[in-house]
Short mmCIF file of C-alpha atoms and ligand atoms in Angstrom, two decimals:
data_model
loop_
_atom_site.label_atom_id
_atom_site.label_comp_id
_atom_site.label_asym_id
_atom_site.label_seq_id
_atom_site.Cartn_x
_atom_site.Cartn_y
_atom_site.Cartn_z
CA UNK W 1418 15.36 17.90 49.14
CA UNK W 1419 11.93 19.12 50.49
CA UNK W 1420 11.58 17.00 53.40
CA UNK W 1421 14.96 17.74 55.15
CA UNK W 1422 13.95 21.99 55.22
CA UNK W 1423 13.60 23.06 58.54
CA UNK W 1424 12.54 26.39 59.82
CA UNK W 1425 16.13 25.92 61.36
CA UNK W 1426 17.38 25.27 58.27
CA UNK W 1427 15.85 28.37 56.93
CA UNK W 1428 16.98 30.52 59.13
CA UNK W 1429 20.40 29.96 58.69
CA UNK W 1430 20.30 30.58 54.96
CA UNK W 1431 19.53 34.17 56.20
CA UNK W 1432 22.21 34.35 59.45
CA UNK W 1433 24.33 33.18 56.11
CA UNK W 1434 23.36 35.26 53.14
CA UNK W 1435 25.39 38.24 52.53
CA UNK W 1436 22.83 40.46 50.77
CA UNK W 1437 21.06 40.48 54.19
CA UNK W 1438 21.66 44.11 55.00
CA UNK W 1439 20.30 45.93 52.10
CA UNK W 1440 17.01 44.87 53.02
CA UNK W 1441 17.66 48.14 55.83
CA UNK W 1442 17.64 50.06 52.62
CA UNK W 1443 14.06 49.88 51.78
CA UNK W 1444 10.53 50.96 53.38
CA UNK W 1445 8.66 47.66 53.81
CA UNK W 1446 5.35 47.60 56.38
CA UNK W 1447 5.00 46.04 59.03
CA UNK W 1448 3.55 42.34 58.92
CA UNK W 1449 4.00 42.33 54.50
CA UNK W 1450 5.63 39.73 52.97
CA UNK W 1451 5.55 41.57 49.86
CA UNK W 1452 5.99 39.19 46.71
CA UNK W 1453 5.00 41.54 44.13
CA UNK W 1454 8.07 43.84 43.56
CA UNK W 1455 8.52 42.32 40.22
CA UNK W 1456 4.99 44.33 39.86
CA UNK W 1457 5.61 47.53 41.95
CA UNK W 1458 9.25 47.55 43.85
CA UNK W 1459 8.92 49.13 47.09
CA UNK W 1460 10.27 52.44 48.22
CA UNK W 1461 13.76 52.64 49.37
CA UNK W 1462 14.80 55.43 51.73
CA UNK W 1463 17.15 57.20 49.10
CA UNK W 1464 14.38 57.23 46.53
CA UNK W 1465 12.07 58.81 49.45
CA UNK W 1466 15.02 61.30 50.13
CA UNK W 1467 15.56 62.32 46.83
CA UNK W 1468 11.82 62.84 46.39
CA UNK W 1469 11.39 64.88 49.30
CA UNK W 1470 14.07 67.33 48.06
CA UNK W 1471 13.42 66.90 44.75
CA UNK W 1472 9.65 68.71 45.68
CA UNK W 1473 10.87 70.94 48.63
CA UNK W 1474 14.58 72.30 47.52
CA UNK W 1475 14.80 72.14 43.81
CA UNK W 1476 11.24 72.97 42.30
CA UNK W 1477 10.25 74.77 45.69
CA UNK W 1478 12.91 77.11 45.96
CA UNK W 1479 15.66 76.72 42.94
CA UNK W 1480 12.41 76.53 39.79
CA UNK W 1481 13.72 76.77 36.83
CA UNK W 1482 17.09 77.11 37.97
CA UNK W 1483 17.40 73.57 38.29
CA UNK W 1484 17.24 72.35 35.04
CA UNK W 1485 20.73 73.45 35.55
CA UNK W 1486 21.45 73.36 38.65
CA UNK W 1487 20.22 70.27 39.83
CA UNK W 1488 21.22 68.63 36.72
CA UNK W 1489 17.42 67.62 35.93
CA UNK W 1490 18.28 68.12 31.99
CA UNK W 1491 21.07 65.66 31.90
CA UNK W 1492 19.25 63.05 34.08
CA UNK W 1493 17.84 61.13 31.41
CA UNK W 1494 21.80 60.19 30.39
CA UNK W 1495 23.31 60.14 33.25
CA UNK W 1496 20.56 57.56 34.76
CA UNK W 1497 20.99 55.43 31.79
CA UNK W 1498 24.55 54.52 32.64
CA UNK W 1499 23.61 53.85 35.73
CA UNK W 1500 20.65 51.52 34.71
CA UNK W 1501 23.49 50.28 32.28
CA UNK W 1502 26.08 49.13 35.10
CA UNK W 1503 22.65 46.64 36.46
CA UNK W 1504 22.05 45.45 32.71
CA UNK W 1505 25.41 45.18 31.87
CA UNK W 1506 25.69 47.75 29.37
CA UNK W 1507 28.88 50.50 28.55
CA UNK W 1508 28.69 54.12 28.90
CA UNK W 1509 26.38 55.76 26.19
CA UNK W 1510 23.78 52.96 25.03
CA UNK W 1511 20.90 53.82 27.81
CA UNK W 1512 18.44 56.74 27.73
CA UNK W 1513 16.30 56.72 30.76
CA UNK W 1514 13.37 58.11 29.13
CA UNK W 1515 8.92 57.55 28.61
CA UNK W 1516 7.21 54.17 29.22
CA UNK W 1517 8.14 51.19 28.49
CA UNK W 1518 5.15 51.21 25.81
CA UNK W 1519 6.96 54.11 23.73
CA UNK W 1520 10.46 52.89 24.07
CA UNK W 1521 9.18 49.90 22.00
CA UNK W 1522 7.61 51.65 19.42
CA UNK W 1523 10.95 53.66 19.11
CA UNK W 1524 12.92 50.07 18.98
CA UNK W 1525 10.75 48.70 16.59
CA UNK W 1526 10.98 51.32 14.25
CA UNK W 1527 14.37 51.58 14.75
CA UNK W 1528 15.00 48.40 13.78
CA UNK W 1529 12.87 48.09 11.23
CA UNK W 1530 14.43 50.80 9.65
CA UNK W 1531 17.83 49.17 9.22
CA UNK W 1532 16.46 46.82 8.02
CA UNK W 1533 14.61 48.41 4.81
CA UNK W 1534 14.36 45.55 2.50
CA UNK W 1535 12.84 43.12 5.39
CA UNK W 1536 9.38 43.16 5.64
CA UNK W 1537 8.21 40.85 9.02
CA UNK W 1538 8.62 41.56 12.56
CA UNK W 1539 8.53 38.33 14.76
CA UNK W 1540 6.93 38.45 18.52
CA UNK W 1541 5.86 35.92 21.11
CA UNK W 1542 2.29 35.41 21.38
CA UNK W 1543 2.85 35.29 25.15
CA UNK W 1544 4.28 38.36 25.32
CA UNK W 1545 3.17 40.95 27.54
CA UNK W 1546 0.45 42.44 25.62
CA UNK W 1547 1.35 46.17 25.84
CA UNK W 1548 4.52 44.66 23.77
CA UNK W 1549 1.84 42.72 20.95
CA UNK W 1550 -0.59 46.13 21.02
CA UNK W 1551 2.66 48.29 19.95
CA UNK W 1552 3.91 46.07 17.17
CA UNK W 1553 0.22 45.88 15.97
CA UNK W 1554 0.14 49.37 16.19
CA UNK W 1555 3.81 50.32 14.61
CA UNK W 1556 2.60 47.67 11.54
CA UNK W 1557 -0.54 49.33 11.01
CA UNK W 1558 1.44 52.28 10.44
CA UNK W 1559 4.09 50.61 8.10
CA UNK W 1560 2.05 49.31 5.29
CA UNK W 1561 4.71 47.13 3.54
CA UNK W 1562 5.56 45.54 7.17
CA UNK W 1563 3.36 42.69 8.89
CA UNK W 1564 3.38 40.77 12.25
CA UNK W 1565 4.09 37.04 12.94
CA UNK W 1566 3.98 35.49 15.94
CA UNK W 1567 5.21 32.47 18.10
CA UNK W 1568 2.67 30.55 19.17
CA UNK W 1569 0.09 31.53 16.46
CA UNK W 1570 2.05 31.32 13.04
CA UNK W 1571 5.05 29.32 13.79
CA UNK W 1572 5.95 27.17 17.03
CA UNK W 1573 9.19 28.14 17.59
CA UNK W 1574 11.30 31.66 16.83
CA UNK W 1575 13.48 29.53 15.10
CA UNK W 1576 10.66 28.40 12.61
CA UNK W 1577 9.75 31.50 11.62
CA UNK W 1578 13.21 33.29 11.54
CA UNK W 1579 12.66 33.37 7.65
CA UNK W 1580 14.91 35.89 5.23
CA UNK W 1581 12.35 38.12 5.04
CA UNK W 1582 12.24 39.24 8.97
CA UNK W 1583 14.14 42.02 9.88
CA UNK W 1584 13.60 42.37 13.45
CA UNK W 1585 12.44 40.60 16.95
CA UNK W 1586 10.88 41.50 19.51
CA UNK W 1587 11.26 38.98 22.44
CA UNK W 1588 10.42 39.34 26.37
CA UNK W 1589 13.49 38.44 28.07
CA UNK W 1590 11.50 36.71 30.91
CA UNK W 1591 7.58 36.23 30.74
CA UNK W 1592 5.34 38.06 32.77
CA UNK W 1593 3.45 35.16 33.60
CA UNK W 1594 5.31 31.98 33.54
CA UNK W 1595 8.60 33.50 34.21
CA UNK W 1596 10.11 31.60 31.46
CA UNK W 1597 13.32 32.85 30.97
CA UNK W 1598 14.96 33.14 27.53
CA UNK W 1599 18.95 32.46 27.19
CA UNK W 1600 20.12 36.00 25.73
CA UNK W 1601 22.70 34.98 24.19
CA UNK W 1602 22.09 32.51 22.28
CA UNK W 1603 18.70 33.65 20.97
CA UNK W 1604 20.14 36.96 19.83
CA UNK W 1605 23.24 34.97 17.59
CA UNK W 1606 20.48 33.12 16.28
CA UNK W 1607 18.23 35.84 14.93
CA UNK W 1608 21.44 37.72 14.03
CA UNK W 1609 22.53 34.72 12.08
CA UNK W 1610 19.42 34.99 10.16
CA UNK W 1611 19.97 38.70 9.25
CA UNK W 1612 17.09 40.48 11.95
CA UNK W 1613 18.13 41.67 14.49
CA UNK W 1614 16.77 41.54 18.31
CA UNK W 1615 14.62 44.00 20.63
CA UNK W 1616 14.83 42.58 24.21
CA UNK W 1617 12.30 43.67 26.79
CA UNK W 1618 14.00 43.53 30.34
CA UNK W 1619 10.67 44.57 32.25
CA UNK W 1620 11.06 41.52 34.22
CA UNK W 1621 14.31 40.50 34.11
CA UNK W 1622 16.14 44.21 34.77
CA UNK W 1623 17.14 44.36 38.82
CA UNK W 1624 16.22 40.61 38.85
CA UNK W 1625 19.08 38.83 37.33
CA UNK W 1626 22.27 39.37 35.66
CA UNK W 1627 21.73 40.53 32.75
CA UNK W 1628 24.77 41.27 30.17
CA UNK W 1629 23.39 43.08 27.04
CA UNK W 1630 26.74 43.86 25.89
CA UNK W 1631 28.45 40.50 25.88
CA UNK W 1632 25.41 38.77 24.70
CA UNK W 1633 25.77 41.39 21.34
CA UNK W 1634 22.15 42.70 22.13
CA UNK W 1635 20.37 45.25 19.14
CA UNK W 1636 18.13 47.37 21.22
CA UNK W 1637 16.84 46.60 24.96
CA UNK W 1638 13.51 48.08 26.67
CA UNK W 1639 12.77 47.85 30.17
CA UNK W 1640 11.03 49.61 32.85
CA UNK W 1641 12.40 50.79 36.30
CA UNK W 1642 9.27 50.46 38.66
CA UNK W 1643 9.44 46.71 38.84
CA UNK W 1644 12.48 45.02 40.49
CA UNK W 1645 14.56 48.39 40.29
CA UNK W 1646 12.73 50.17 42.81
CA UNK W 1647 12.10 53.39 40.79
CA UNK W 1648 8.64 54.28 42.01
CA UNK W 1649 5.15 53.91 40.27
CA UNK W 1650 5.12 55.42 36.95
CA UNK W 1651 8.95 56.05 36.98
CA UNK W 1652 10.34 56.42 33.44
CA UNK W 1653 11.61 53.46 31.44
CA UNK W 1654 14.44 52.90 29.55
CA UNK W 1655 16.03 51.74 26.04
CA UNK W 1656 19.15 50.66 25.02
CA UNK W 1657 20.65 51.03 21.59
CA UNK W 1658 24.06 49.50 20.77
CA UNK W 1659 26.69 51.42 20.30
CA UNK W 1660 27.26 50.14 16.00
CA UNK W 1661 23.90 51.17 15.65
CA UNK W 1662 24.08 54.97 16.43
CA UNK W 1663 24.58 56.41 14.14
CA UNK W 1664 21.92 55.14 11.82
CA UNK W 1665 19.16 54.16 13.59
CA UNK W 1666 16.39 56.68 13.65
CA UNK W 1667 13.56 56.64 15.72
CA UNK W 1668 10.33 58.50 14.44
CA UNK W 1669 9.39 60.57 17.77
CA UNK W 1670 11.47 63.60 16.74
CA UNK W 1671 10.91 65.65 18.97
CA UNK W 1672 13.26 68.60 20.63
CA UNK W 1673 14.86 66.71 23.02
CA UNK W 1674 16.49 64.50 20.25
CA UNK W 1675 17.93 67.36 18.70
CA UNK W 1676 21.57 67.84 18.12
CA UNK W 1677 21.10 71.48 19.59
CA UNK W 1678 17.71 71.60 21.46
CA UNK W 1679 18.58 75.01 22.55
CA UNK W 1680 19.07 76.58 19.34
CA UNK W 1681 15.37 76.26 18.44
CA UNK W 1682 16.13 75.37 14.94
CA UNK W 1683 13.20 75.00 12.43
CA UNK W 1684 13.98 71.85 10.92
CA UNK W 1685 15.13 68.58 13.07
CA UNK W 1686 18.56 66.61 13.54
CA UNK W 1687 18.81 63.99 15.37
CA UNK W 1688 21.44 64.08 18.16
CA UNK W 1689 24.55 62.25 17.51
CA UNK W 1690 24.54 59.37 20.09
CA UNK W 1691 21.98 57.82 22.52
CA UNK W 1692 20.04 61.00 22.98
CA UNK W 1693 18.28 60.92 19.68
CA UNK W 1694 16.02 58.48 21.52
CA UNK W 1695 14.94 61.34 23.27
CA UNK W 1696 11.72 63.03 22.55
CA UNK W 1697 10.49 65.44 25.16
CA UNK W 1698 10.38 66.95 28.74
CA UNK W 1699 10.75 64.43 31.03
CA UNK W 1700 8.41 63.84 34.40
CA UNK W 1701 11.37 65.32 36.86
CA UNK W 1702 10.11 64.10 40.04
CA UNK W 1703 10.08 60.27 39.14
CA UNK W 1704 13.44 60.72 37.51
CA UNK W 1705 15.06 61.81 40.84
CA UNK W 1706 12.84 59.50 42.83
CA UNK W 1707 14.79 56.29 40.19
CA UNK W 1708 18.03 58.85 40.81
CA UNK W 1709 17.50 57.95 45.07
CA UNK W 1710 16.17 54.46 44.02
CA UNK W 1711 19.38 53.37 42.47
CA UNK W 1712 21.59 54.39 45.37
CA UNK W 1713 19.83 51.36 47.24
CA UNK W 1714 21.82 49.67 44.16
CA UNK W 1715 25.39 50.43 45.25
CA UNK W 1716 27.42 47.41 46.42
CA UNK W 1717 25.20 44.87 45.12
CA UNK W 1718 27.03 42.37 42.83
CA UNK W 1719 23.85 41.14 40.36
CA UNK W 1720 25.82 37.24 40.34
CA UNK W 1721 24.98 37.34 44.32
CA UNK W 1722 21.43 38.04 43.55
CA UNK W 1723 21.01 36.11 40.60
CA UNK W 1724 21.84 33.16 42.94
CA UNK W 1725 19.77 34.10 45.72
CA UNK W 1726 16.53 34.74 43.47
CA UNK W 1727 17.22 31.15 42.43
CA UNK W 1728 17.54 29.53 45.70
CA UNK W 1729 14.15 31.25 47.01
CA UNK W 1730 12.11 30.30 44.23
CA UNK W 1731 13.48 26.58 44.74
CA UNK W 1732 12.55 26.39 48.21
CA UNK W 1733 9.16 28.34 47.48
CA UNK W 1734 8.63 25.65 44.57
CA UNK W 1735 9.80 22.42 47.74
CA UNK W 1736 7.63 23.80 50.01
CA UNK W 1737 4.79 24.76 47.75
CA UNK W 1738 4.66 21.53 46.29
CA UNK W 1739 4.88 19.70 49.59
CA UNK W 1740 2.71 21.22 51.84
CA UNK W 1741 -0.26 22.67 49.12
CA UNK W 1742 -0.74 18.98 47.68
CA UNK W 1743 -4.05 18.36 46.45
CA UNK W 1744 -5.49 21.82 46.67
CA UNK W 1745 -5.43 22.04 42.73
CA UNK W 1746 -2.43 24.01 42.49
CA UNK W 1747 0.16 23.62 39.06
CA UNK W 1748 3.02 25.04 38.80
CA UNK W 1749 3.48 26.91 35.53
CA UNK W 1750 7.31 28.27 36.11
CA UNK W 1751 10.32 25.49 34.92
CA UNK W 1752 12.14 24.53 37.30
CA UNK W 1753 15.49 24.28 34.89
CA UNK W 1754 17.87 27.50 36.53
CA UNK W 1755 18.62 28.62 33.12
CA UNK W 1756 14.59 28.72 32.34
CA UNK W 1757 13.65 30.43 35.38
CA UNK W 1758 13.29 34.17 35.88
CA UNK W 1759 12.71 35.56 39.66
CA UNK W 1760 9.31 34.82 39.78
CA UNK W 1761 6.87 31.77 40.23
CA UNK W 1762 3.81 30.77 39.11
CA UNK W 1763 0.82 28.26 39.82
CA UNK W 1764 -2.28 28.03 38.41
CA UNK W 1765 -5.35 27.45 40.44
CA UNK W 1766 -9.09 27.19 39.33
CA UNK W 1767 -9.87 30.38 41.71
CA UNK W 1768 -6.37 31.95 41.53
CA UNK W 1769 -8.48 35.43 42.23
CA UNK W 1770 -9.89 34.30 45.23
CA UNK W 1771 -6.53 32.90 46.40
CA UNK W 1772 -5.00 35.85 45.85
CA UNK W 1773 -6.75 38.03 47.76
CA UNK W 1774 -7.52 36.00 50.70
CA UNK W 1775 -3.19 35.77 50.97
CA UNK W 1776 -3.47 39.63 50.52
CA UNK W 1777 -5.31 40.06 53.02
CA UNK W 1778 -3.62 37.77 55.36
CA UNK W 1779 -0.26 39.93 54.29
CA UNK W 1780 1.43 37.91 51.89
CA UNK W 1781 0.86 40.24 48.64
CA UNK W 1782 1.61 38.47 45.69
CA UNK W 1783 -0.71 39.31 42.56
CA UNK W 1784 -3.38 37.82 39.90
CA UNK W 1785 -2.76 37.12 36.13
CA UNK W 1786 -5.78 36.42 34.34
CA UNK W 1787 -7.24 33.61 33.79
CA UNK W 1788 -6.05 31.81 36.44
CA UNK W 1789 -2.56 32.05 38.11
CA UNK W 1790 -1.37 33.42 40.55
CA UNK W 1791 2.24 34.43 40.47
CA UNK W 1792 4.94 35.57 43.34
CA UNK W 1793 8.08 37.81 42.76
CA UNK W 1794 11.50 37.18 44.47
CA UNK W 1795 13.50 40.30 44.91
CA UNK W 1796 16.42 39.17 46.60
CA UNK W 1797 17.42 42.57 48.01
CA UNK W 1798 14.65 42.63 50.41
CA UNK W 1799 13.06 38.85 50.85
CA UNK W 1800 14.50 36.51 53.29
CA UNK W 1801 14.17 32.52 53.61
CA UNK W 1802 11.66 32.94 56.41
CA UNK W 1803 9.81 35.19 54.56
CA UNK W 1804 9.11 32.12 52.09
CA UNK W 1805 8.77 29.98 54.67
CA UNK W 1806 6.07 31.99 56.02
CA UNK W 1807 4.45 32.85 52.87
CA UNK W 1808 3.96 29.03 52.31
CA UNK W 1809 2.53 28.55 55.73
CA UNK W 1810 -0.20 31.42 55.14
CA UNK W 1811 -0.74 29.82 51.33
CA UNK W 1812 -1.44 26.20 52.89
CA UNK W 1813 -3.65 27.55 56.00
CA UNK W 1814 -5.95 29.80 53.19
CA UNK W 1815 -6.16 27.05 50.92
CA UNK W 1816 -6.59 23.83 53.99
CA UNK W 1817 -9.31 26.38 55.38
CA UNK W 1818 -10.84 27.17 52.10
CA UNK W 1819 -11.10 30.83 53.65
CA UNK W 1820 -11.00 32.24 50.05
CA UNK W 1821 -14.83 30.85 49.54
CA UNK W 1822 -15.61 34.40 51.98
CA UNK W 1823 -17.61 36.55 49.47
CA UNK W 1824 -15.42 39.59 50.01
CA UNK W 1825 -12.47 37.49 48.42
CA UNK W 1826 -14.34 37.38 45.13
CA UNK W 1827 -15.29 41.41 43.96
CA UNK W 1828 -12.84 42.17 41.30
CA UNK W 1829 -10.77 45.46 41.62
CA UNK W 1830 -9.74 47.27 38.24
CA UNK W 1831 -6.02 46.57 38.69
CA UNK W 1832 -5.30 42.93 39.80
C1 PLP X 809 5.39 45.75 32.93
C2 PLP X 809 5.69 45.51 31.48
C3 PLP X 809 5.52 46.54 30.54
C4 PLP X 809 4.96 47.84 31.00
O1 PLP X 809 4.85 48.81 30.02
P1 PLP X 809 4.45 50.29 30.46
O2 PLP X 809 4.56 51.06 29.22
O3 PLP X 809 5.37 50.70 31.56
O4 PLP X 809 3.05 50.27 31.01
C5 PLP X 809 5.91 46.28 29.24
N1 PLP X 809 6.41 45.08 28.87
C6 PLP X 809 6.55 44.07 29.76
C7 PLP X 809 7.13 42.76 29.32
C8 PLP X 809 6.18 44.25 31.08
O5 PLP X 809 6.31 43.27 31.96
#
C-alpha cells in the first residue's frame, strides 16, 4: 500500500476525518509535531480554564468554602464517572484518586484479599516497572503470598494460571512495544481459572475503546496525564466492579474511606461503595485541571478514534518502513489491529541520539531504554500530515546522520 501514499493522498484523509476539529480544543506550539501524548497529553483550553479559576476564584477568594461550594470534596466521584463513560464503565466503579503507583497497591491487595486461600500473584515481566516494584513491594509485605512472572517463570499467562493464583496483574497495552492485550478474553481466562484480573489502562485509557464492563473486568488502574489530557501529575484512577464492593478492602484506611469522614470517629469503616478506595485529601488543583481536561472529551465517540489511532500508526509504520530502509531501524510494535495499541515502536542502535536530534528538529517523540524509540498517536490532535511530516524529519536526521552532533548524546534525567 506504501508506494501509492501521496502527500495528496494524505491530505485528504484529514479534509475527510471527522475528529478534525477537536484538535481547536487543545494548546499545541507552534512548529511541534508532538508524538508523546501517550507520555504527557498536552493542555487543552478547558483544562487551562479550569486551572486558572480553580487558583484565582475558588482558593483565592471562596478558601475553604469551596470544599463545598465548588464541589472540590465530591470531585474524586464525580470525575470517576466521567473517566468511566471513556473506559466504558457504569456509574459508581471509578474513584479518581493518588497515582497510578498506589491505586495498584490498593488493587492488589484488594484482590488478593478475596482471594484468601490463593497464594501467587501473576505479572508480566514487561510490565511497566512501577507496576513489578509494587507487587514486589505488596508481597514483601504479605508473607504467605509470592510473585511469578511472564517471561521469567512461565512463557505464557496461560502457563502459569495455576490453582493456586488468586490474582493478575496485566498492562492492558505495553509501554514499550505497544502490544496490546485482548481484554476480554484474557480476563474469562484468568477468571476461568479462579484469579481474578487487575488491568492497568495507563496506556490504553483515552487511546482506544476500552469496555471494562462488558469485558467482566475485576479492578482497572490507569492514569489521566497520558492520552486523557489531565495535566502532569494529575491524579489517577481505579476501578472496582460493582460485585466486588462490598467485600473488597483495601489497606490505606484512611479518613476519606470512611463511611462518615465527618464524624471523626475513632475507629475506621470503610465506606459502602467505590469511595472506600479513598484514602486522603486530594491535590485540588490537578483534579479541576482533569475536571477542564475532560470537557475537551465531549462529543468524541472512542470507536472514531480507535479507528483513526489505527490508520496513523499504519501509515507511520508504510512510510517508516519505506523511506528509513537501511538506517538500522526495527520495528518492535505488531502490526495485527487487534495487537496494536496507539503507539509505535522501533529500535535503533542509538535510539537516544535519534531521539533527540527529531526533538530538536520538532518532532517530540521520546526514549525507552535500551534502545527504542517510540511515538504516540493521539487521534484528537494528530493529523495525516503531521505523520507525513514526522517521517520526512525522521529520514532527513537519520540520511544526514545529524544525530552523530555531540549535543545529541548528554543524557537528561527524564528521557
Ligand atoms: C505511566 C505508567 C504508570 C505511571 O505510574 P505513576 O504512579 O503515575 O507514576 C504506571 N503503569 C503504567 C503501565 C504506565 O504506563
Amino acid at each position: 500500500m506504501s508506494q501509492d501514499v501521496t502527500l495528496k493522498a494524505v491530505r485528504d484523509w484529514d479534509a475527510n476525518d471527522g475528529l478534525r476539529q477537536f484538535r481547536e480544543r487543545f494548546t499545541i506550539p507552534e512548529n511541534m509535531i508532538y508524538l508523546d501524548g501517550n507520555s504527557l497529553g498536552p493542555a487543552p483550553k478547558s483544562a487551562l480554564a479550569a486551572l486558572e479559576h480553580a487558583a484565582h476564584a475558588e482558593w483565592g477568594q471562596d478558601l475553604i468554602r469551596s470544599w463545598n461550594s465548588a464541589g472540590w470534596f465530591e470531585l474524586p466521584l464525580k470525575l470517576g464517572d466521567q473517566v468511566g463513560a471513556l473506559v466504558g464503565a457504569d456509574k459508581g466503579q471509578i474513584a479518581v484518586c493518588d497515582s497510578t503507583s498506589i491505586n495498584i497497591f490498593k488493587a492488589l491487595s484488594a484482590a488478593a484479599s478475596l482471594r484468601p486461600d490463593r497464594k501467587v500473584i501473576v505479572a508480566e515481566g514487561a510490565s511497566f516497572p512501577t507496576d513489578l516494584y509494587i507487587a514486589e513491594g505488596f508481597v514483601a509485605s504479605q508473607p504467605q503470598l509470592s510473585l511469578k512472572l511472564q517471561g521469567v517463570d512461565g512463557d505464557t499467562i496461560e502457563e502459569l494460571l495455576s490453582p493456586d493464583v488468586g490474582v493478575v496483574l496485566l498492562n492492558h497495552v505495553n509501554y514499550r512495544s505497544g502490544y496490546l492485550h485482548d481484554m476480554k478474553a484474557m480476563t474469562a481466562r484468568i477468571q476461568a481459572a479462579g484469579a481474578l484480573v487487575v488491568w492497568d489502562l495507563c496506556h490504553s485509557a483515552g487511546a482506544l475503546d476500552v469496555q471494562l464492563d462488558d469485558c467482566n473486568a475485576d479492578f482497572a488502574v490507569g492514569c489521566t496525564y497520558k492520552y486523557i489530557n489531565g495535566g502532569p501529575g494529575a491524579p489517577a484512577f481505579i476501578y472496582v466492579a460493582q460485585r466486588h464492593q462490598a467485600q473488597a478492602r483495601q489497606p490505606l484506611s484512611g479518613w476519606w474511606g470512611h463511611a462518615r469522614p465527618f464524624a471523626f470517629e475513632q475507629q475506621y469503616e470503610a465506606a459502602p461503595a467505590i469511595a472506600r478506595f479513598l484514602c486522603g485529601t486530594q491535590p485540588i488543583l490537578s483534579m479541576q485541571s482533569l475536571n477542564g481536561a475532560l470537557e475537551a472529551w465531549q462529543g468524541v465517540n472512542m470507536a472514531d478514534l480507535r479507528s483513526k489511532s489505527l490508520a496513523l500508526t499504519d501509515l507511520f509504520i508504510n512510510l517508516v518502513e519505506e523511506r528509513c530502509k537501511n538506517f538500522g531501524l526495527q520495528l518492535i510494535t505488531p502490526r495485527k489491529h487487534e495487537e496494536r495499541g496507539s503507539q509505535v515502536g522501533f529500535t535503533h542502535p542509538h535510539a537516544y541520539e535519534v531521539m533527540q536530534a527529531l526533538i530538536a528538529d520538532g518532532v517530540v517523540g521520546d526514549f525507552r531504554a535500551p534502545d527504542v524509540l517510540r511515538f504516540g498517536f493521539t487521534p484528537l490532535y494528530i493529523s495525516f500530515e503531521d505523520v507525513w511530516n514526522a517521517v520526512e524529519v525522521l529520514r532527513d536526521v537519520l540520511s544526514t546522520e545529524r544525530w552523530k552532533e555531540p549535543r545529541f548524546a548528554s543524557k537528561n534525567a527524564v528521557t
